[in-house]
Short mmCIF file of C-alpha atoms and ligand atoms in Angstrom, two decimals:
data_model
loop_
_atom_site.label_atom_id
_atom_site.label_comp_id
_atom_site.label_asym_id
_atom_site.label_seq_id
_atom_site.Cartn_x
_atom_site.Cartn_y
_atom_site.Cartn_z
CA UNK A 305 -120.38 -6.60 -12.32
CA UNK A 306 -121.20 -9.27 -9.75
CA UNK A 307 -118.55 -9.85 -7.06
CA UNK A 308 -117.02 -6.50 -8.04
CA UNK A 309 -114.68 -6.37 -5.04
CA UNK A 310 -112.93 -3.01 -4.79
CA UNK A 311 -114.44 -1.98 -8.11
CA UNK A 312 -111.47 -1.47 -10.41
CA UNK A 313 -112.94 -3.53 -13.25
CA UNK A 314 -116.40 -1.96 -12.90
CA UNK A 315 -114.78 1.49 -13.01
CA UNK A 316 -112.68 0.63 -16.08
CA UNK A 317 -115.65 -0.86 -17.94
CA UNK A 318 -117.86 2.11 -17.09
CA UNK A 319 -115.27 4.65 -18.23
CA UNK A 320 -113.90 2.80 -21.24
CA UNK A 321 -117.22 1.84 -22.82
CA UNK A 322 -119.14 5.02 -21.94
CA UNK A 323 -121.76 2.89 -20.21
CA UNK A 324 -124.99 4.65 -19.29
CA UNK A 325 -125.33 2.70 -16.07
CA UNK A 326 -122.98 0.25 -14.37
CA UNK A 327 -123.79 -1.57 -11.14
CA UNK A 328 -120.89 -2.91 -9.09
CA UNK A 329 -122.32 -5.49 -6.69
CA UNK A 330 -120.51 -7.13 -3.80
CA UNK A 331 -121.47 -8.29 -0.31
CA UNK A 332 -118.30 -6.99 1.32
CA UNK A 333 -119.04 -3.48 2.66
CA UNK A 334 -115.37 -2.57 3.18
CA UNK A 335 -114.49 -3.19 -0.47
CA UNK A 336 -117.52 -1.30 -1.75
CA UNK A 337 -116.89 1.64 0.56
CA UNK A 338 -113.30 1.87 -0.69
CA UNK A 339 -114.44 1.60 -4.31
CA UNK A 340 -116.97 4.35 -3.81
CA UNK A 341 -114.52 6.76 -2.19
CA UNK A 342 -111.72 6.15 -4.67
CA UNK A 343 -113.87 6.43 -7.79
CA UNK A 344 -115.39 9.65 -6.49
CA UNK A 345 -111.94 11.15 -6.60
CA UNK A 346 -110.66 10.61 -3.04
CA UNK A 347 -107.22 9.26 -2.20
CA UNK A 348 -107.49 6.49 0.37
CA UNK A 349 -104.52 5.30 2.43
CA UNK A 350 -104.61 1.59 3.19
CA UNK A 351 -102.08 -0.86 4.58
CA UNK A 352 -101.08 -3.91 2.57
CA UNK A 353 -99.96 -6.87 4.68
CA UNK A 354 -98.02 -9.10 2.25
CA UNK A 355 -98.46 -12.86 2.75
CA UNK A 356 -94.69 -13.39 2.78
CA UNK A 357 -93.01 -10.00 3.31
CA UNK A 358 -89.74 -9.42 1.44
CA UNK A 359 -88.10 -7.99 4.58
CA UNK A 360 -88.92 -6.09 7.75
CA UNK A 361 -89.70 -2.93 5.81
CA UNK A 362 -92.42 -4.77 3.88
CA UNK A 363 -94.30 -6.28 6.85
CA UNK A 364 -96.91 -3.54 6.42
CA UNK A 365 -96.82 -1.25 3.41
CA UNK A 366 -98.90 1.92 3.38
CA UNK A 367 -100.49 2.29 -0.05
CA UNK A 368 -102.40 5.20 -1.52
CA UNK A 369 -105.38 4.23 -3.63
CA UNK A 370 -106.48 6.68 -6.30
CA UNK A 371 -108.46 6.53 -9.53
CA UNK A 372 -107.09 8.16 -12.71
CA UNK A 373 -110.09 10.53 -12.52
CA UNK A 374 -113.48 10.57 -10.81
CA UNK A 375 -115.96 8.22 -12.49
CA UNK A 376 -118.63 9.62 -14.78
CA UNK A 377 -122.22 9.57 -13.52
CA UNK A 378 -123.96 6.20 -13.61
CA UNK A 379 -121.51 4.03 -11.69
CA UNK A 380 -123.46 2.64 -8.73
CA UNK A 381 -122.33 0.41 -5.87
CA UNK A 382 -124.75 -2.21 -4.66
CA UNK A 383 -124.23 -3.97 -1.34
CA UNK A 384 -126.04 -7.26 -1.90
CA UNK A 385 -125.73 -11.01 -2.22
CA UNK A 386 -125.17 -12.17 -5.81
CA UNK A 387 -127.61 -15.02 -5.09
CA UNK A 388 -130.36 -12.45 -4.56
CA UNK A 389 -129.44 -9.55 -6.82
CA UNK A 390 -131.91 -6.70 -6.19
CA UNK A 391 -132.66 -5.95 -9.85
CA UNK A 392 -135.66 -6.52 -12.08
CA UNK A 393 -135.59 -9.27 -14.71
CA UNK A 394 -133.95 -8.29 -18.00
CA UNK A 395 -132.37 -5.18 -16.46
CA UNK A 396 -128.91 -5.58 -18.02
CA UNK A 397 -127.39 -5.95 -21.46
CA UNK A 398 -124.09 -7.23 -20.03
CA UNK A 399 -123.21 -9.06 -16.84
CA UNK A 400 -119.61 -9.64 -15.81
CA UNK A 401 -118.55 -12.18 -13.18
CA UNK A 402 -114.84 -11.81 -12.39
CA UNK A 403 -113.41 -14.54 -10.16
CA UNK A 404 -116.80 -15.45 -8.77
CA UNK A 405 -118.57 -18.50 -10.20
CA UNK A 406 -116.55 -21.16 -8.37
CA UNK A 407 -116.67 -19.53 -4.93
CA UNK A 408 -120.46 -19.25 -4.61
CA UNK A 409 -122.12 -21.86 -2.41
CA UNK A 410 -125.12 -22.41 -4.66
CA UNK A 411 -124.94 -24.97 -7.49
CA UNK A 412 -123.59 -23.50 -10.73
CA UNK A 413 -126.74 -24.37 -12.75
CA UNK A 414 -128.84 -22.22 -10.38
CA UNK A 415 -126.44 -19.32 -10.76
CA UNK A 416 -126.59 -19.62 -14.57
CA UNK A 417 -130.40 -19.34 -14.38
CA UNK A 418 -130.05 -16.25 -12.17
CA UNK A 419 -127.74 -14.55 -14.69
CA UNK A 420 -130.12 -15.50 -17.48
CA UNK A 421 -133.02 -13.80 -15.65
CA UNK A 422 -131.04 -10.57 -15.14
CA UNK A 423 -130.08 -10.27 -18.81
CA UNK A 424 -132.25 -8.83 -21.56
CA UNK A 425 -132.76 -11.06 -24.60
CA UNK A 426 -129.54 -10.90 -26.68
CA UNK A 427 -127.58 -9.76 -23.59
CA UNK A 428 -124.19 -11.16 -22.84
CA UNK A 429 -122.58 -12.87 -19.85
CA UNK A 430 -118.83 -12.36 -19.61
CA UNK A 431 -116.86 -14.38 -17.10
CA UNK A 432 -113.24 -14.86 -16.22
CA UNK A 433 -111.27 -16.24 -13.31
CA UNK A 434 -110.43 -19.52 -11.67
CA UNK A 435 -112.41 -22.72 -12.07
CA UNK A 436 -112.01 -24.52 -8.80
CA UNK A 437 -115.36 -25.41 -7.27
CA UNK A 438 -115.18 -26.30 -3.58
CA UNK A 439 -118.61 -27.87 -2.95
CA UNK A 440 -118.60 -30.69 -0.41
CA UNK A 441 -120.58 -32.78 -2.92
CA UNK A 442 -118.18 -33.82 -5.73
CA UNK A 443 -121.12 -33.83 -8.17
CA UNK A 444 -121.27 -30.03 -7.77
CA UNK A 445 -117.61 -29.46 -8.69
CA UNK A 446 -117.91 -28.79 -12.39
CA UNK A 447 -115.28 -29.13 -15.09
CA UNK A 448 -114.79 -26.68 -17.96
CA UNK A 449 -116.71 -28.98 -20.32
CA UNK A 450 -119.59 -29.39 -17.85
CA UNK A 451 -119.75 -25.61 -17.30
CA UNK A 452 -120.03 -25.05 -21.06
CA UNK A 453 -122.83 -27.63 -21.25
CA UNK A 454 -124.71 -26.13 -18.29
CA UNK A 455 -124.45 -22.60 -19.71
CA UNK A 456 -125.73 -23.78 -23.10
CA UNK A 457 -128.62 -25.53 -21.32
CA UNK A 458 -129.52 -22.38 -19.35
CA UNK A 459 -130.90 -20.22 -22.16
CA UNK A 460 -127.56 -19.19 -23.66
CA UNK A 461 -125.91 -19.91 -27.01
CA UNK A 462 -122.91 -22.23 -26.74
CA UNK A 463 -120.30 -20.08 -24.93
CA UNK A 464 -117.01 -19.06 -26.52
CA UNK A 465 -114.29 -20.28 -24.13
CA UNK A 466 -110.71 -19.19 -23.74
CA UNK A 467 -107.91 -20.14 -21.34
CA UNK A 468 -104.93 -18.04 -20.24
CA UNK A 469 -102.21 -18.43 -17.66
CA UNK A 470 -101.78 -15.23 -15.70
CA UNK A 471 -100.03 -14.00 -12.53
CA UNK A 472 -102.45 -13.55 -9.62
CA UNK A 473 -102.02 -12.03 -6.16
CA UNK A 474 -98.41 -11.08 -6.97
CA UNK A 475 -97.24 -8.12 -4.92
CA UNK A 476 -93.82 -6.49 -5.27
CA UNK A 477 -93.74 -6.49 -1.46
CA UNK A 478 -94.25 -10.24 -1.12
CA UNK A 479 -92.20 -13.36 -1.82
CA UNK A 480 -95.46 -15.11 -2.46
CA UNK A 481 -97.51 -15.11 -5.68
CA UNK A 482 -99.65 -17.38 -7.82
CA UNK A 483 -99.98 -18.30 -11.44
CA UNK A 484 -103.44 -19.34 -12.48
CA UNK A 485 -104.92 -20.82 -15.58
CA UNK A 486 -108.06 -18.79 -15.89
CA UNK A 487 -111.18 -19.53 -17.86
CA UNK A 488 -112.91 -16.76 -19.77
CA UNK A 489 -116.18 -17.14 -21.57
CA UNK A 490 -118.73 -15.07 -23.34
CA UNK A 491 -122.30 -16.36 -23.63
CA UNK A 492 -125.23 -14.69 -25.36
CA UNK A 493 -128.72 -15.06 -23.92
CA UNK A 494 -130.96 -16.63 -26.54
CA UNK A 495 -134.03 -17.49 -24.47
CA UNK A 496 -135.55 -17.30 -21.03
CA UNK A 497 -134.35 -20.08 -18.73
CA UNK A 498 -136.37 -21.76 -15.98
CA UNK A 499 -136.13 -19.59 -12.86
CA UNK A 500 -133.67 -20.65 -10.15
CA UNK A 501 -135.15 -21.44 -6.72
CA UNK A 502 -134.92 -18.65 -4.12
CA UNK A 503 -131.52 -18.86 -2.47
CA UNK A 504 -131.48 -19.33 1.29
CA UNK A 505 -128.05 -18.85 2.81
CA UNK A 506 -129.28 -20.25 6.14
CA UNK A 507 -132.49 -22.08 7.14
CA UNK A 508 -135.29 -20.15 8.86
CA UNK A 509 -134.87 -21.94 12.22
CA UNK A 510 -131.36 -20.43 12.38
CA UNK A 511 -132.23 -16.97 11.11
CA UNK A 512 -135.52 -16.32 12.92
CA UNK A 513 -134.85 -18.31 16.06
CA UNK A 514 -138.58 -19.15 16.50
CA UNK A 515 -138.75 -22.61 14.90
CA UNK A 516 -137.61 -25.82 16.62
CA UNK A 517 -133.95 -26.67 16.08
CA UNK A 518 -134.02 -29.97 14.14
CA UNK A 519 -132.23 -32.97 15.63
CA UNK A 520 -129.75 -33.21 12.77
CA UNK A 521 -127.32 -36.10 12.57
CA UNK A 522 -124.42 -33.64 12.83
CA UNK A 523 -125.78 -32.30 16.17
CA UNK A 524 -126.26 -35.85 17.53
CA UNK A 525 -122.68 -36.73 16.63
CA UNK A 526 -121.40 -33.50 18.16
CA UNK A 527 -123.39 -34.13 21.36
CA UNK A 528 -121.89 -37.62 21.70
CA UNK A 529 -118.37 -36.27 21.05
CA UNK A 530 -118.89 -33.47 23.60
CA UNK A 531 -119.90 -36.00 26.31
CA UNK A 532 -116.80 -38.10 25.59
CA UNK A 533 -114.55 -35.01 25.61
CA UNK A 534 -116.07 -33.82 28.89
CA UNK A 535 -115.43 -37.26 30.44
CA UNK A 536 -111.85 -37.22 29.17
CA UNK A 537 -111.16 -33.74 30.56
CA UNK A 538 -112.55 -34.84 33.95
CA UNK A 539 -109.93 -37.61 34.03
CA UNK A 540 -106.97 -35.26 33.72
CA UNK A 541 -105.74 -34.88 37.32
CA UNK A 542 -101.96 -34.63 36.87
CA UNK A 543 -101.50 -38.32 37.82
CA UNK A 544 -103.29 -40.51 35.24
CA UNK A 545 -101.49 -41.58 32.03
CA UNK A 546 -103.16 -41.99 28.63
CA UNK A 547 -103.19 -45.77 29.25
CA UNK A 548 -104.93 -45.26 32.62
CA UNK A 549 -107.58 -43.14 30.95
CA UNK A 550 -108.05 -45.63 28.10
CA UNK A 551 -108.64 -48.37 30.69
CA UNK A 552 -111.36 -46.21 32.31
CA UNK A 553 -112.96 -45.64 28.90
CA UNK A 554 -113.19 -49.42 28.49
CA UNK A 555 -114.53 -49.82 32.03
CA UNK A 556 -117.28 -47.30 31.23
CA UNK A 557 -118.04 -49.30 28.04
CA UNK A 558 -117.30 -46.22 25.89
CA UNK A 559 -114.79 -48.00 23.62
CA UNK A 560 -112.11 -50.75 23.75
CA UNK A 561 -108.95 -49.52 25.49
CA UNK A 562 -106.67 -49.81 22.41
CA UNK A 563 -109.06 -47.67 20.34
CA UNK A 564 -109.52 -45.29 23.25
CA UNK A 565 -105.76 -44.89 23.69
CA UNK A 566 -105.31 -43.80 20.05
CA UNK A 567 -108.31 -41.47 20.19
CA UNK A 568 -107.25 -39.88 23.51
CA UNK A 569 -103.71 -39.36 22.25
CA UNK A 570 -104.96 -37.70 19.06
CA UNK A 571 -107.30 -35.43 20.98
CA UNK A 572 -104.63 -34.44 23.51
CA UNK A 573 -102.03 -33.80 20.77
CA UNK A 574 -104.43 -31.34 19.13
CA UNK A 575 -105.13 -29.58 22.44
CA UNK A 576 -101.44 -29.55 23.35
CA UNK A 577 -100.42 -28.06 19.98
CA UNK A 578 -103.20 -25.47 20.08
CA UNK A 579 -101.95 -24.48 23.53
CA UNK A 580 -98.36 -24.21 22.26
CA UNK A 581 -99.51 -21.93 19.44
CA UNK A 582 -101.43 -19.78 21.90
CA UNK A 583 -104.90 -20.63 20.48
CA UNK A 584 -106.26 -21.54 23.91
C1 LIG B 1512 -112.06 -13.62 -5.59
S1 LIG B 1512 -112.78 -12.07 -5.21
C2 LIG B 1512 -112.71 -11.22 -6.76
C3 LIG B 1512 -112.81 -9.75 -6.58
C4 LIG B 1512 -112.74 -8.95 -7.87
N1 LIG B 1512 -113.80 -9.37 -8.78
C5 LIG B 1512 -111.39 -9.11 -8.52
O1 LIG B 1512 -111.32 -9.69 -9.61
O2 LIG B 1512 -110.42 -8.62 -7.94
C6 LIG B 1512 -114.49 -12.50 -5.07
C7 LIG B 1512 -115.38 -11.32 -4.71
O3 LIG B 1512 -116.72 -11.79 -4.70
C8 LIG B 1512 -117.37 -11.31 -3.55
N2 LIG B 1512 -118.42 -12.28 -3.24
C9 LIG B 1512 -118.29 -13.58 -2.87
N3 LIG B 1512 -119.49 -14.15 -2.69
C10 LIG B 1512 -120.41 -13.19 -2.95
C11 LIG B 1512 -121.83 -13.17 -2.92
N4 LIG B 1512 -122.55 -14.23 -2.58
N5 LIG B 1512 -122.44 -12.01 -3.25
C12 LIG B 1512 -121.73 -10.91 -3.58
N6 LIG B 1512 -120.39 -10.87 -3.62
C13 LIG B 1512 -119.73 -11.99 -3.31
C14 LIG B 1512 -116.28 -11.19 -2.50
O4 LIG B 1512 -116.63 -10.26 -1.48
C15 LIG B 1512 -115.09 -10.74 -3.33
O5 LIG B 1512 -115.04 -9.34 -3.44
#
């Protein structure tokens, strides 16, 4: 189970289907640690902080997490990134991805190839959850139809799709809850797909710190903005108005005073409101 969270589904699958070996993988150590303790038979006390508490009594609710019984042998927890799963090719007959595919940063076609590599021939990929890709590039936000096409083009038979509307994140202690139309699919691996490129969460110059930091456009823009902000802050002396400052911006040839006035106002509103909220 990739993105297994606190492990309830992995536990249920392992117990219900008498699996020989089940790996519950997630990159959140807190969730995996809880899953491990609970499914070994411990009772773990944990506070729930509802998003919109029903009343004062429900601001923080102490819950006790327990499993119906300790898990059978063979349920393993793996702290790892789903983009670089530490398993050999063809290691699994089933892979389950609950509420995961649309929150990963890598393009969906790459992830499909990764799942294909992990599955043995004839193995099955089971998925369910939301379908709401957030990639900055709109071309990487895939529809249901596109997902089905990509899966079928990644070494799987055409997937069987199903949609259901279900309650999600609904707590009896909260006024807040969601209803989601979730997509489930089952896809059988029919052939080996082309391998996905190695995933790099961050470039080497950021991770290792030894390579030159590239002069990216985003850094140039940030540097220019920082200089302008520094100049603006130096003008705040308790006497100058926004119009006075805009005139100085024009004098310094930074921007015309009408544009500067709007920009200064916007910037100061943000700082003022952050201050009111106690952020700075
Ligand atoms: C929306 S939650 C779903 C949790 C659980 N599957 C469920 O249905 O309750 C997504 C889970 O995926 C995990 N996750 C997100 N990105 C991941 C990644 N790159 N590698 C491993 N786990 C990841 C998160 O830590 C979180 O537990």
